[in-house]
Coordinates of C-alpha atoms in Angstrom, one line a residue:
X1347 CA -0.9 16.0 12.1
X1348 CA -0.4 17.8 15.4
X1349 CA -3.2 20.4 16.2
X1350 CA -2.5 24.1 16.8
X1351 CA -1.6 25.0 20.4
X1352 CA -4.5 27.5 20.7
X1353 CA -7.1 24.8 19.9
X1354 CA -9.2 23.6 22.7
X1355 CA -11.8 20.9 23.0
X1356 CA -14.8 20.9 25.3
X1357 CA -14.9 18.2 27.9
X1358 CA -17.9 16.0 28.8
X1359 CA -19.2 18.8 31.1
X1360 CA -19.0 21.4 28.4
X1361 CA -15.9 23.2 29.7
X1362 CA -12.9 23.7 27.4
X1363 CA -10.2 21.0 27.7
X1364 CA -6.6 21.3 26.5
X1365 CA -4.9 18.9 24.1
X1366 CA -2.7 16.3 25.8
X1367 CA 0.5 18.0 24.5
X1368 CA 1.1 21.6 23.5
X1369 CA 2.4 21.0 20.0
X1370 CA 2.1 23.2 16.9
X1371 CA 0.0 21.9 14.0
X1372 CA 1.8 21.5 10.7
X1373 CA -1.0 20.6 8.2
X1374 CA -3.3 17.7 7.7
X1375 CA -3.9 14.7 5.4
X1376 CA -6.7 12.2 5.1
X1377 CA -6.6 9.1 7.2
X1378 CA -6.2 6.8 4.2
X1379 CA -3.1 8.8 3.1
X1380 CA -1.4 7.9 6.4
X1381 CA -1.5 4.3 5.1
X1382 CA -0.9 4.6 1.4
X1383 CA 0.9 7.9 0.8
X1384 CA 2.2 9.6 3.9
X1385 CA 2.9 6.6 6.2
X1386 CA 5.6 6.2 8.8
X1387 CA 9.0 7.1 7.3
X1388 CA 7.7 9.1 4.4
X1389 CA 8.4 12.7 3.6
X1390 CA 5.7 15.3 3.4
X1391 CA 5.9 18.9 2.2
X1392 CA 3.8 21.4 4.1
X1393 CA 3.9 24.9 2.7
X1394 CA 7.7 25.8 2.7
X1395 CA 8.7 23.1 5.1
X1396 CA 9.4 19.4 4.9
X1397 CA 8.8 16.7 7.5
X1398 CA 9.2 13.0 8.0
X1399 CA 6.4 11.0 9.6
X1400 CA 7.6 9.6 13.0
X1401 CA 7.4 6.0 14.0
X1402 CA 4.7 4.4 16.1
X1403 CA 6.8 4.0 19.2
X1404 CA 4.6 5.5 22.0
X1405 CA 1.8 6.3 19.6
X1406 CA -0.5 4.0 21.5
X1407 CA -0.3 6.6 24.4
X1408 CA -0.7 9.7 22.3
X1409 CA -3.4 8.4 19.9
X1410 CA -6.7 8.7 21.8
X1411 CA -9.1 5.8 21.3
X1412 CA -12.0 8.1 20.4
X1413 CA -9.9 9.7 17.6
X1414 CA -7.8 6.6 16.6
X1415 CA -10.1 3.6 17.1
X1416 CA -8.9 0.1 17.4
X1417 CA -9.5 -2.1 14.3
X1418 CA -9.9 -5.9 14.7
X1419 CA -9.3 -8.3 11.8
X1420 CA -8.4 -11.7 13.3
X1421 CA -7.1 -13.4 10.2
X1422 CA -4.8 -10.6 9.1
X1423 CA -3.6 -9.9 12.6
X1424 CA -2.4 -13.6 13.0
X1425 CA -0.6 -13.5 9.7
X1426 CA 1.2 -10.2 10.6
X1427 CA 1.9 -11.3 14.2
X1428 CA 0.0 -8.5 16.0
X1429 CA -3.0 -8.3 18.2
X1430 CA -4.9 -5.5 16.5
X1431 CA -4.7 -2.5 14.3
X1432 CA -5.2 1.3 14.8
X1433 CA -6.8 3.8 12.5
X1434 CA -4.6 7.0 12.4
X1435 CA -6.1 9.8 14.3
X1436 CA -8.5 12.3 12.6
X1437 CA -7.2 15.8 11.8
X1438 CA -10.4 17.8 12.0
X1439 CA -11.1 20.9 14.0
X1440 CA -11.8 18.9 17.2
X1441 CA -8.8 16.7 17.0
X1442 CA -6.1 16.9 19.6
X1443 CA -2.6 15.4 19.3
X1444 CA -2.5 13.8 15.8
X1445 CA 0.4 12.1 14.1
X1446 CA 3.9 13.1 15.1
X1447 CA 6.3 14.5 12.5
X1448 CA 10.0 15.6 12.6
X1449 CA 11.8 18.1 10.5
X1450 CA 13.6 16.5 7.6
X1451 CA 15.8 17.1 5.7
X1452 CA 17.8 19.2 8.1
X1453 CA 19.9 21.0 5.5
X1454 CA 18.3 24.2 4.2
X1455 CA 19.2 27.1 1.9
X1456 CA 18.1 30.7 2.0
X1457 CA 16.7 32.0 -1.3
X1458 CA 18.0 35.5 -0.6
X1459 CA 21.5 35.2 0.8
X1460 CA 22.0 31.7 -0.8
X1461 CA 23.5 30.3 2.4
X1462 CA 23.5 26.5 2.5
X1463 CA 23.8 24.9 5.9
X1464 CA 22.2 22.9 8.7
X1465 CA 18.9 24.5 9.9
X1466 CA 20.5 25.2 13.3
X1467 CA 23.1 27.4 11.6
X1468 CA 20.4 29.9 10.6
X1469 CA 19.4 30.3 14.3
X1470 CA 15.7 30.6 13.6
X1471 CA 13.3 31.6 16.4
X1472 CA 11.4 28.8 18.1
X1473 CA 8.6 27.3 15.9
X1474 CA 9.8 29.1 12.8
X1475 CA 11.9 28.1 9.8
X1476 CA 13.5 31.3 8.6
X1477 CA 16.8 33.0 7.9
X1478 CA 17.4 35.5 10.7
X1479 CA 20.0 37.4 8.6
X1480 CA 17.6 38.1 5.8
X1481 CA 14.6 39.7 7.5
X1482 CA 13.3 36.2 8.3
X1483 CA 13.1 35.0 4.7
X1484 CA 11.6 31.5 4.7
X1485 CA 14.2 28.7 4.3
X1486 CA 14.0 26.1 1.5
X1487 CA 14.5 22.5 2.5
X1488 CA 17.1 20.6 0.5
X1489 CA 15.7 19.1 -2.7
X1490 CA 18.0 16.1 -2.4
X1491 CA 18.3 13.3 0.2
X1492 CA 20.4 10.1 0.4
X1493 CA 18.8 6.7 0.9
X1494 CA 19.8 3.0 0.6
X1495 CA 17.9 -0.2 -0.2
X1496 CA 17.7 -1.1 3.5
X1497 CA 15.5 1.9 4.2
X1498 CA 18.1 4.3 5.8
X1499 CA 17.7 8.0 5.0
X1500 CA 20.1 10.9 5.5
X1501 CA 20.8 14.4 4.3
X1502 CA 22.7 14.9 1.1
X1503 CA 26.5 15.3 1.9
X1504 CA 26.9 18.7 0.3
X1505 CA 30.3 19.4 1.9
X1506 CA 31.8 16.1 0.7
X1507 CA 30.2 16.7 -2.8
X1508 CA 31.8 20.1 -3.0
X1509 CA 35.2 19.4 -1.4
X1510 CA 35.8 16.2 -3.3
X1511 CA 39.4 17.3 -4.2
X1512 CA 40.1 18.8 -0.7
X1513 CA 39.2 16.4 2.0
X1514 CA 41.4 17.8 4.8
X1515 CA 38.4 19.3 6.6
X1516 CA 35.9 17.2 8.5
X1517 CA 32.6 15.9 7.1
X1518 CA 30.7 18.6 9.0
X1519 CA 32.2 21.4 6.9
X1520 CA 35.0 22.7 9.2
X1521 CA 37.0 24.0 6.3
X1522 CA 37.0 27.7 7.4
X1523 CA 34.4 28.6 4.7
X1524 CA 30.7 29.1 4.3
X1525 CA 28.7 27.1 1.6
X1526 CA 26.1 28.5 -0.6
X1527 CA 23.6 27.2 -3.1
X1528 CA 22.5 29.1 -6.2
X1529 CA 20.7 28.6 -9.5
X1530 CA 22.4 29.8 -12.6
X1531 CA 19.2 29.9 -14.5
X1532 CA 20.8 28.8 -17.8
X1533 CA 18.7 25.6 -18.0
X1534 CA 16.3 23.4 -15.9
X1535 CA 19.0 20.7 -15.5
X1536 CA 21.1 19.8 -12.5
X1537 CA 23.9 21.7 -14.1
X1538 CA 22.2 24.9 -13.1
X1539 CA 22.3 24.0 -9.4
X1540 CA 25.7 25.2 -8.2
X1541 CA 27.3 24.7 -4.8
X1542 CA 30.1 26.9 -3.7
X1543 CA 32.2 27.7 -0.6
X1544 CA 34.1 30.7 0.5
X1545 CA 37.1 28.5 1.4
X1546 CA 38.2 28.8 -2.3
X1547 CA 37.4 25.3 -3.7
X1548 CA 36.1 25.3 -7.3
X1549 CA 32.3 25.5 -7.6
X1550 CA 30.5 22.2 -8.3
X1551 CA 27.1 21.6 -9.9
X1552 CA 24.7 18.9 -8.9
X1553 CA 25.1 17.2 -12.3
X1554 CA 25.9 13.5 -11.9
X1555 CA 24.6 13.3 -8.4
X1556 CA 22.0 10.8 -9.3
X1557 CA 24.3 8.2 -10.9
X1558 CA 24.2 5.0 -8.9
X1559 CA 28.0 5.1 -8.3
X1560 CA 28.2 8.9 -7.7
X1561 CA 28.5 8.7 -3.9
X1562 CA 30.5 5.6 -3.9
X1563 CA 33.2 7.2 -6.0
X1564 CA 33.5 9.9 -3.2
X1565 CA 33.7 7.1 -0.6
X1566 CA 30.5 8.2 0.9
X1567 CA 28.9 5.2 2.7
X1568 CA 25.5 4.8 4.3
X1569 CA 25.5 5.9 7.9
X1570 CA 22.6 3.7 8.8
X1571 CA 20.4 6.6 10.1
X1572 CA 16.7 6.3 10.7
X1573 CA 15.4 9.8 11.3
X1574 CA 11.8 8.7 11.6
X1575 CA 12.6 6.8 14.8
X1576 CA 13.3 9.0 17.8
X1577 CA 16.5 8.0 19.6
X1578 CA 17.3 5.3 17.1
X1579 CA 21.1 4.5 17.0
X1580 CA 22.8 4.4 13.6
X1581 CA 23.0 0.9 12.2
X1582 CA 25.9 -0.7 10.4
X1583 CA 25.0 -0.8 6.7
X1584 CA 26.9 -2.2 3.8
X1585 CA 24.5 -0.9 1.1
X1586 CA 25.6 1.8 -1.3
X1587 CA 23.6 5.1 -0.7
X1588 CA 21.8 6.7 -3.6
X1589 CA 20.8 10.3 -4.2
X1590 CA 17.1 10.9 -4.6
X1591 CA 14.8 13.9 -5.0
X1592 CA 12.9 14.6 -1.8
X1593 CA 9.6 14.2 -3.6
X1594 CA 10.5 11.0 -5.5
X1595 CA 8.2 8.0 -5.1
X1596 CA 11.4 5.9 -4.6
X1597 CA 12.0 7.6 -1.3
X1598 CA 9.0 5.8 0.3
X1599 CA 6.9 2.8 -0.9
X1600 CA 4.5 1.1 1.4
X1601 CA 4.3 -2.6 2.1
X1602 CA 0.6 -3.1 2.4
X1603 CA -1.3 -6.3 3.5
X1604 CA -5.0 -6.7 3.3
X1605 CA -7.8 -9.1 4.1
X1606 CA -11.6 -9.3 3.8
X1607 CA -13.6 -10.0 6.9
X1608 CA -15.3 -13.3 6.2
X1609 CA -17.2 -15.8 8.4
X1610 CA -16.9 -16.7 11.1
X1611 CA -14.9 -13.5 12.0
X1612 CA -17.3 -11.0 10.3
X1613 CA -20.2 -10.8 12.7
X1614 CA -18.6 -8.5 15.3
X1615 CA -18.2 -11.3 17.9
X1616 CA -14.4 -11.5 17.4
X1617 CA -14.0 -7.8 18.2
X1618 CA -15.9 -8.2 21.5
X1619 CA -13.6 -11.1 22.4
X1620 CA -10.4 -9.5 21.4
X1621 CA -9.3 -8.5 24.9
X1622 CA -10.1 -12.0 26.2
X1623 CA -8.9 -14.1 23.3
X1624 CA -5.5 -15.1 24.8
X1625 CA -7.3 -16.4 28.0
X1626 CA -9.9 -18.2 26.0
X1627 CA -7.3 -19.8 23.8
X1628 CA -5.6 -21.2 26.8
X1629 CA -8.7 -23.0 28.2
X1630 CA -9.0 -26.7 27.5
X1631 CA -12.6 -27.3 28.5
X1632 CA -16.0 -25.9 27.7
X1633 CA -16.7 -25.3 31.4
X1634 CA -13.7 -23.1 31.8
X1635 CA -14.8 -21.0 28.8
X1636 CA -18.3 -20.7 30.1
X1637 CA -17.1 -19.5 33.5
X1638 CA -14.8 -16.9 31.9
X1639 CA -17.6 -15.6 29.7
X1640 CA -20.1 -15.3 32.6
X1641 CA -17.6 -13.1 34.4
X1642 CA -16.4 -11.0 31.5
X1643 CA -19.8 -10.5 29.8
X1644 CA -22.3 -10.4 32.6
X1645 CA -25.8 -9.8 31.3
X1646 CA -24.7 -9.9 27.7
X1647 CA -26.5 -12.8 26.0
X1648 CA -25.0 -12.0 22.5
X1649 CA -21.8 -13.9 23.5
X1650 CA -22.6 -17.6 23.6
X1651 CA -20.4 -20.5 24.6
X1652 CA -21.2 -22.3 21.3
X1653 CA -20.2 -19.3 19.2
X1654 CA -16.9 -19.0 21.0
X1655 CA -16.2 -22.7 20.6
X1656 CA -16.8 -22.4 16.9
X1657 CA -14.4 -19.5 16.7
X1658 CA -11.7 -21.4 18.5
X1659 CA -12.2 -24.4 16.2
X1660 CA -12.0 -22.2 13.2
X1661 CA -8.8 -20.6 14.4
X1662 CA -7.3 -24.1 14.9
X1663 CA -8.3 -25.1 11.4
X1664 CA -6.8 -21.9 9.9
X1665 CA -3.5 -22.2 11.9
X1666 CA -0.7 -21.6 9.4
X1667 CA 1.3 -24.3 11.2
X1668 CA -1.3 -26.9 10.1
X1669 CA -0.2 -29.4 7.6
X1670 CA -3.3 -28.6 5.4
X1671 CA -2.3 -24.9 5.1
X1672 CA 0.2 -23.7 2.5
X1673 CA 3.4 -22.1 3.7
X1674 CA 2.4 -18.8 2.0
X1675 CA 0.1 -17.3 4.7
X1676 CA -1.1 -14.4 2.5
X1677 CA -2.1 -16.8 -0.3
X1678 CA -3.9 -18.9 2.4
X1679 CA -6.0 -15.8 3.2
X1680 CA -6.9 -15.5 -0.4
X1681 CA -8.0 -19.1 -0.6
X1682 CA -10.2 -18.8 2.4
X1683 CA -11.8 -15.7 0.9
X1684 CA -12.3 -17.5 -2.4
X1685 CA -14.1 -20.3 -0.7
X1686 CA -16.4 -17.9 1.1
X1687 CA -17.1 -15.9 -2.0
X1688 CA -18.0 -19.0 -3.8
X1689 CA -20.2 -20.4 -1.0
X1690 CA -22.0 -17.2 -0.2
X1691 CA -23.3 -15.8 3.1
X1692 CA -27.0 -14.8 2.9
X1693 CA -28.2 -11.8 5.0
X1694 CA -31.4 -13.5 6.1
X1695 CA -29.2 -16.1 7.9
X1696 CA -27.2 -13.4 9.8
X1697 CA -27.6 -10.5 12.2
X1698 CA -27.5 -6.8 11.4
X1699 CA -23.8 -6.7 12.5
X1700 CA -22.7 -9.1 9.8
X1701 CA -20.0 -7.4 7.7
X1702 CA -19.9 -9.9 4.9
X1703 CA -23.1 -10.5 2.9
X1704 CA -22.7 -12.5 -0.4
X1705 CA -25.6 -13.9 -2.3
X1706 CA -26.2 -15.4 -5.7
X1707 CA -28.4 -13.4 -8.1
X1708 CA -32.0 -14.4 -8.3
X1709 CA -32.3 -14.2 -12.1
X1710 CA -31.2 -16.9 -14.5
X1711 CA -27.4 -17.1 -14.8
X1712 CA -27.4 -19.2 -18.0
X1713 CA -26.9 -16.1 -20.1
X1714 CA -23.3 -16.0 -18.8
X1715 CA -22.5 -19.6 -19.9
X1716 CA -21.1 -18.4 -23.4
X1717 CA -18.6 -16.3 -21.6
X1718 CA -17.2 -19.2 -19.5
X1719 CA -18.6 -17.7 -16.3
X1720 CA -19.3 -20.5 -13.9
X1721 CA -20.7 -18.4 -11.0
X1722 CA -21.3 -14.8 -10.1
X1723 CA -22.0 -13.6 -6.6
X1724 CA -23.4 -10.3 -5.4
X1725 CA -21.3 -9.1 -2.5
X1726 CA -23.8 -6.6 -0.9
X1727 CA -21.7 -5.9 2.1
X1728 CA -17.9 -6.3 2.6
X1729 CA -15.2 -5.0 4.9
X1730 CA -11.5 -4.8 4.0
X1731 CA -8.7 -4.0 6.3
X1732 CA -5.5 -2.7 4.8
X1733 CA -2.5 -2.6 7.1
X1734 CA 0.8 -0.8 6.7
X1735 CA 3.3 -3.6 7.6
X1736 CA 6.6 -1.7 6.7
X1737 CA 8.0 0.3 3.8
X1738 CA 10.9 0.2 1.4
X1739 CA 13.1 2.8 -0.3
X1740 CA 14.5 2.6 -3.8
X1741 CA 13.7 -1.1 -4.2
X1742 CA 10.2 -2.1 -5.3
X1743 CA 8.2 -3.9 -2.5
X1744 CA 7.5 -6.9 -4.7
X1745 CA 11.2 -7.5 -5.3
X1746 CA 12.4 -6.9 -1.7
X1747 CA 12.7 -9.6 0.9
X1748 CA 11.5 -8.9 4.4
X1749 CA 15.1 -8.2 5.4
X1750 CA 15.1 -5.0 3.3
X1751 CA 11.8 -3.7 4.7
X1752 CA 12.2 -0.8 7.1
X1753 CA 10.4 -1.1 10.4
X1754 CA 7.7 1.3 11.6
X1755 CA 9.0 1.3 15.2
X1756 CA 12.3 1.0 17.1
X1757 CA 10.8 -1.7 19.4
X1758 CA 8.4 -4.4 18.4
X1759 CA 4.7 -3.5 18.8
X1760 CA 1.6 -5.6 19.1
X1761 CA -0.3 -3.4 16.6
X1762 CA 0.1 -1.8 13.2
X1763 CA -1.6 1.3 11.6
X1764 CA -4.4 0.3 9.2
X1765 CA -7.6 1.5 7.6
X1766 CA -10.9 -0.2 6.9
X1767 CA -13.1 0.1 3.9
X1768 CA -16.8 -0.8 3.8
X1769 CA -18.2 -1.3 0.4
X1770 CA -19.8 -3.7 -2.0
X1771 CA -18.7 -5.7 -5.1
X1772 CA -19.3 -8.5 -7.6
X1773 CA -17.4 -11.8 -7.6
X1774 CA -16.9 -13.5 -10.9
X1775 CA -15.7 -17.1 -11.2
X1776 CA -14.7 -18.7 -14.5
X1777 CA -15.1 -22.4 -15.4
X1778 CA -11.8 -24.0 -14.6
X1779 CA -12.1 -26.8 -17.2
X1780 CA -12.6 -24.4 -20.0
X1781 CA -9.7 -22.3 -18.6
X1782 CA -7.4 -25.3 -18.5
X1783 CA -8.2 -26.3 -22.1
X1784 CA -7.5 -22.8 -23.3
X1785 CA -4.3 -22.5 -21.3
X1786 CA -3.0 -25.7 -22.9
X1787 CA -2.9 -24.1 -26.3
X1788 CA 0.7 -23.7 -27.6
X1789 CA 0.1 -20.1 -28.8
X1790 CA -1.2 -19.1 -25.4
X1791 CA 1.7 -20.7 -23.5
X1792 CA 4.3 -19.1 -25.7
X1793 CA 2.7 -15.7 -25.4
X1794 CA 2.5 -15.9 -21.6
X1795 CA 6.0 -17.3 -21.4
X1796 CA 7.3 -14.2 -23.1
X1797 CA 5.7 -12.0 -20.5
X1798 CA 7.0 -14.3 -17.7
X1799 CA 10.5 -14.0 -19.0
X1800 CA 10.3 -10.3 -19.2
X1801 CA 8.9 -10.0 -15.7
X1802 CA 11.5 -12.4 -14.2
X1803 CA 14.2 -10.2 -15.7
X1804 CA 12.5 -7.0 -14.3
X1805 CA 12.3 -8.6 -10.8
X1806 CA 16.0 -9.5 -10.9
X1807 CA 17.0 -6.0 -12.1
X1808 CA 15.1 -4.3 -9.3
X1809 CA 16.0 -6.8 -6.6
X1810 CA 18.7 -6.1 -4.0
X1811 CA 19.7 -9.8 -4.0
X1812 CA 18.8 -11.5 -7.3
X1813 CA 19.1 -15.0 -5.6
X1814 CA 16.2 -14.2 -3.3
X1815 CA 13.8 -13.0 -6.0
X1816 CA 10.5 -15.0 -6.2
X1817 CA 9.5 -16.3 -9.6
X1818 CA 7.1 -14.3 -11.6
X1819 CA 3.4 -15.2 -10.9
X1820 CA 2.6 -14.8 -14.6
X1821 CA 0.4 -17.7 -15.8
X1822 CA -2.3 -17.9 -18.5
X1823 CA -4.9 -18.0 -15.8
X1824 CA -3.6 -15.0 -13.9
X1825 CA -3.1 -12.8 -17.0
X1826 CA -6.5 -13.6 -18.3
X1827 CA -8.3 -12.9 -15.1
X1828 CA -6.3 -9.7 -14.5
X1829 CA -7.0 -8.3 -18.0
X1830 CA -10.6 -9.2 -17.8
X1831 CA -11.0 -7.4 -14.4
X1832 CA -9.4 -4.3 -15.9
X1833 CA -11.6 -4.1 -19.0
X1834 CA -14.7 -4.8 -16.8
X1835 CA -13.7 -2.0 -14.4
X1836 CA -13.3 0.4 -17.4
X1837 CA -16.7 -0.6 -18.7
X1838 CA -18.4 -0.1 -15.4
X1839 CA -16.8 3.3 -14.9
X1840 CA -18.7 4.3 -18.1
X1841 CA -22.0 2.4 -17.4
X1842 CA -22.4 2.8 -13.6
X1843 CA -20.9 6.2 -13.2
X1844 CA -18.1 5.1 -10.9
X1845 CA -14.7 6.7 -11.5
X1846 CA -12.2 3.9 -12.3
X1847 CA -10.2 5.0 -9.3
X1848 CA -13.1 4.2 -7.0
X1849 CA -13.2 0.6 -8.0
X1850 CA -10.6 -2.0 -7.1
X1851 CA -9.7 -5.6 -8.2
X1852 CA -8.9 -8.5 -6.0
X1853 CA -7.6 -11.5 -7.9
X1854 CA -7.9 -15.2 -7.0
X1855 CA -5.7 -17.0 -9.4
X1856 CA -3.7 -20.2 -8.8
X1857 CA -4.2 -23.9 -9.7
X1858 CA -7.2 -24.0 -7.3
X1859 CA -8.7 -20.6 -7.9
X1860 CA -10.1 -18.9 -11.0
X1861 CA -12.0 -15.7 -10.1
X1862 CA -11.8 -12.0 -9.3
X1863 CA -13.7 -9.5 -7.1
X1864 CA -14.4 -6.0 -8.3
X1865 CA -15.5 -3.8 -5.4
X1866 CA -15.7 -0.2 -4.2
X1867 CA -12.2 0.8 -3.0
X1868 CA -13.0 4.1 -1.3
X1869 CA -16.2 4.3 0.7
X1870 CA -15.8 8.0 1.3
X1871 CA -15.8 9.0 -2.4
X1872 CA -18.1 6.5 -4.1
X1873 CA -20.0 5.1 -1.2
X1874 CA -21.9 1.8 -1.0
X1875 CA -25.2 2.6 -2.8
X1876 CA -25.8 -0.6 -4.7
X1877 CA -24.5 0.6 -8.0
X1878 CA -21.8 -2.0 -8.3
X1879 CA -24.0 -4.9 -7.0
X1880 CA -26.6 -4.0 -9.6
X1881 CA -23.9 -4.6 -12.3
X1882 CA -23.6 -8.2 -11.2
X1883 CA -27.1 -9.3 -12.2
X1884 CA -26.6 -11.9 -15.0
X1885 CA -28.3 -10.1 -17.8
X1886 CA -26.6 -6.8 -17.0
X1887 CA -23.2 -8.5 -16.4
X1888 CA -23.5 -10.3 -19.8
X1889 CA -24.1 -7.1 -21.6
X1890 CA -21.2 -5.4 -19.7
X1891 CA -18.9 -8.3 -20.7
X1892 CA -20.1 -8.1 -24.3
X1893 CA -19.5 -4.4 -24.5
X1894 CA -16.1 -4.6 -22.7
X1895 CA -14.9 -7.3 -25.1
X1896 CA -16.1 -5.2 -28.1
X1897 CA -14.0 -2.3 -26.8
X1898 CA -11.1 -4.6 -26.3
X1899 CA -11.1 -5.4 -30.0
X1900 CA -9.9 -1.9 -30.8
X1901 CA -7.4 0.5 -29.2
X1902 CA -6.6 4.0 -30.3
X1903 CA -2.9 2.9 -30.3
X1904 CA -3.6 0.0 -32.7
X1905 CA -2.0 -1.6 -34.6
X1906 CA 1.1 -0.8 -32.5
X1907 CA -0.6 -1.9 -29.3
X1908 CA -2.1 -5.2 -30.5
X1909 CA 1.1 -6.1 -32.3
X1910 CA 3.5 -5.1 -29.5
X1911 CA 6.2 -7.6 -28.6
X1912 CA 6.5 -6.0 -25.2
X1913 CA 5.1 -3.0 -23.4
X1914 CA 4.7 -1.5 -19.9
X1915 CA 7.4 -1.6 -17.2
X1916 CA 10.2 -3.9 -18.2
X1917 CA 8.1 -5.4 -21.0
X1918 CA 5.9 -7.2 -18.6
X1919 CA 2.8 -6.4 -20.7
X1920 CA 2.0 -7.2 -24.3
X1921 CA -1.2 -5.8 -25.9
X1922 CA -2.1 -3.3 -23.1
X1923 CA -1.7 0.4 -22.8
X1924 CA -3.4 3.4 -21.1
X1925 CA -5.8 3.7 -24.0
X1926 CA -7.3 0.2 -23.5
X1927 CA -6.5 -1.9 -20.5
X1928 CA -4.6 0.0 -17.8
X1929 CA -6.2 1.5 -14.7
X1930 CA -5.2 4.0 -12.0
X1931 CA -2.5 2.2 -10.0
X1932 CA -4.6 2.4 -6.8
X1933 CA -7.1 0.0 -8.5
X1934 CA -4.6 -2.6 -9.6
X1935 CA -2.9 -5.2 -7.6
X1936 CA 0.0 -5.6 -9.9
X1937 CA 0.8 -2.0 -10.7
X1938 CA -0.5 -2.3 -14.3
X1939 CA 1.7 -5.1 -15.4
X1940 CA 0.9 -8.7 -16.5
X1941 CA -1.8 -7.5 -18.9
X1942 CA -2.6 -8.7 -22.4
X1943 CA -6.0 -8.1 -24.1
X1944 CA -4.9 -10.4 -26.9
X1945 CA -5.6 -13.3 -24.5
X1946 CA -9.2 -12.0 -24.4
X1947 CA -10.0 -11.5 -28.0
X1948 CA -7.1 -12.8 -30.1
X1949 CA -4.9 -11.0 -32.6
X1950 CA -5.4 -10.2 -36.3
X1951 CA -2.9 -12.9 -37.1
X1952 CA -4.3 -15.5 -34.6
X1953 CA -8.0 -14.7 -33.8
X1954 CA -8.4 -18.0 -32.0
X1955 CA -5.8 -17.1 -29.4
X1956 CA -8.4 -15.3 -27.2
X1957 CA -10.4 -17.0 -24.5
X1958 CA -13.5 -15.3 -25.7
X1959 CA -12.8 -15.7 -29.4
X1960 CA -15.8 -18.0 -29.9
X1961 CA -18.2 -15.7 -28.0
X1962 CA -20.5 -13.6 -30.0
X1963 CA -19.9 -10.0 -29.0

């Protein structure tokens, strides 16, 4: 976050240079966490203090390009309606301004005198968060906050909660008394947290504060506050506020969108043309483009007119408004990636700046035929960009419409925070004709329909507006590919030495796609050393599949696991648990739901149910 005020950085001439702004430093997090865990609008605890990460308004001025470089990913940028992305600034010893944070929640309590009030009431010295009446005892931020499904966030209304039977005073606590917060110590429940006031009202515990109707019964409505956005006016909000613990995952959930860099956008040329792309797109003739390039890239032979013309043609073909492109733009990105992963992109045909290298194995792939694998590709080099589009509170991102996503800025911006991952992986494509024959079995259809019904019910229960909830994506093809990717990742974590959390799945499953990509998800922890690519050689992959399917035949939770009628969140899984098929949630695209290993190997009552039942393992 912001660096310490005494820190200085040497300039180009070796002399110390000051940070842009003289702001105190309040801790540090990894860059990746600024996208996935502590992004804009999230709460972060630093020692005895709590802060909310500020919006990106004005960040383009405070984030220095050398510390927060610009990231280009043309396909993802077009889908999200921005020009480029920015990597959050580093927080090392040489960093300067960092990411802005604001104190939140603002209500604090003193552990010594038990006083409960707004932080300003304690009159702390500048830069400190202490109680001045108790020999500067550190204050404790409120454990409770109030949020709604539209993303608004506010302090818990302690005064209204305590004075529920005496509402003559104002909402700011002008009742003539002084509130306090104490712990009775009788139990670890909310009943032991007691709020009192010297005005004489009866003491009230925090028991019942988490009921969905608790605040509504007190006629507490959402004030529409957005404390992460400086100067943001309160919005009208009709949603009912909910009490949450400050550290709850429901307080902040990221809405992430990602894309792989694939040809023709993966050779670095698109990044060079980024500043000129709007002009180039407006030209109608080859001559106009050539004149522009000569002026903009004088002496640079790497930018050719033909290459630019090819990029313009590719963009026109990928235009979401085209009749040949599906309305779901994110699914369109997946189909484009699937085509490139299937076709390949050999290194010998590209330059050293190529970010996508995908080649078929040189050894005989016929050993994979018994497993129904039609094609395997070794992705020796890949780049993924993950962008933070927005965030949600309370509601799960997959059940929320865009209208319930909280924005990262007060005013529209032409960029979004993002991170890029360079790694490697293995692409596996199954034979679609064999998949279709298997999916047509009545037993398979009934089993997947049960999962689909449970998932549809889960989506409706979590949704803000049940009428806007999309249908469950559960199909026999998706569940099979998803479960197979999971058991293969678990197998490779044992064979290749990669922790399961360092591998990630990317599923390609619809009526025109039947494959998945397993790749390194964190280049800083596991690197890109060829260990995953080596697992994609046909002989080794066949052995991995054989071993993974053998393990799938038995779970330490059997027979309960294999005979389960529903499991997982909302019953969206069947035969899948943490002992057999689940992964760390950072590795899974569906948060460990829509899994069923019975579709791989069958059940004791119906061994032929599994797709691999006829395969000798």
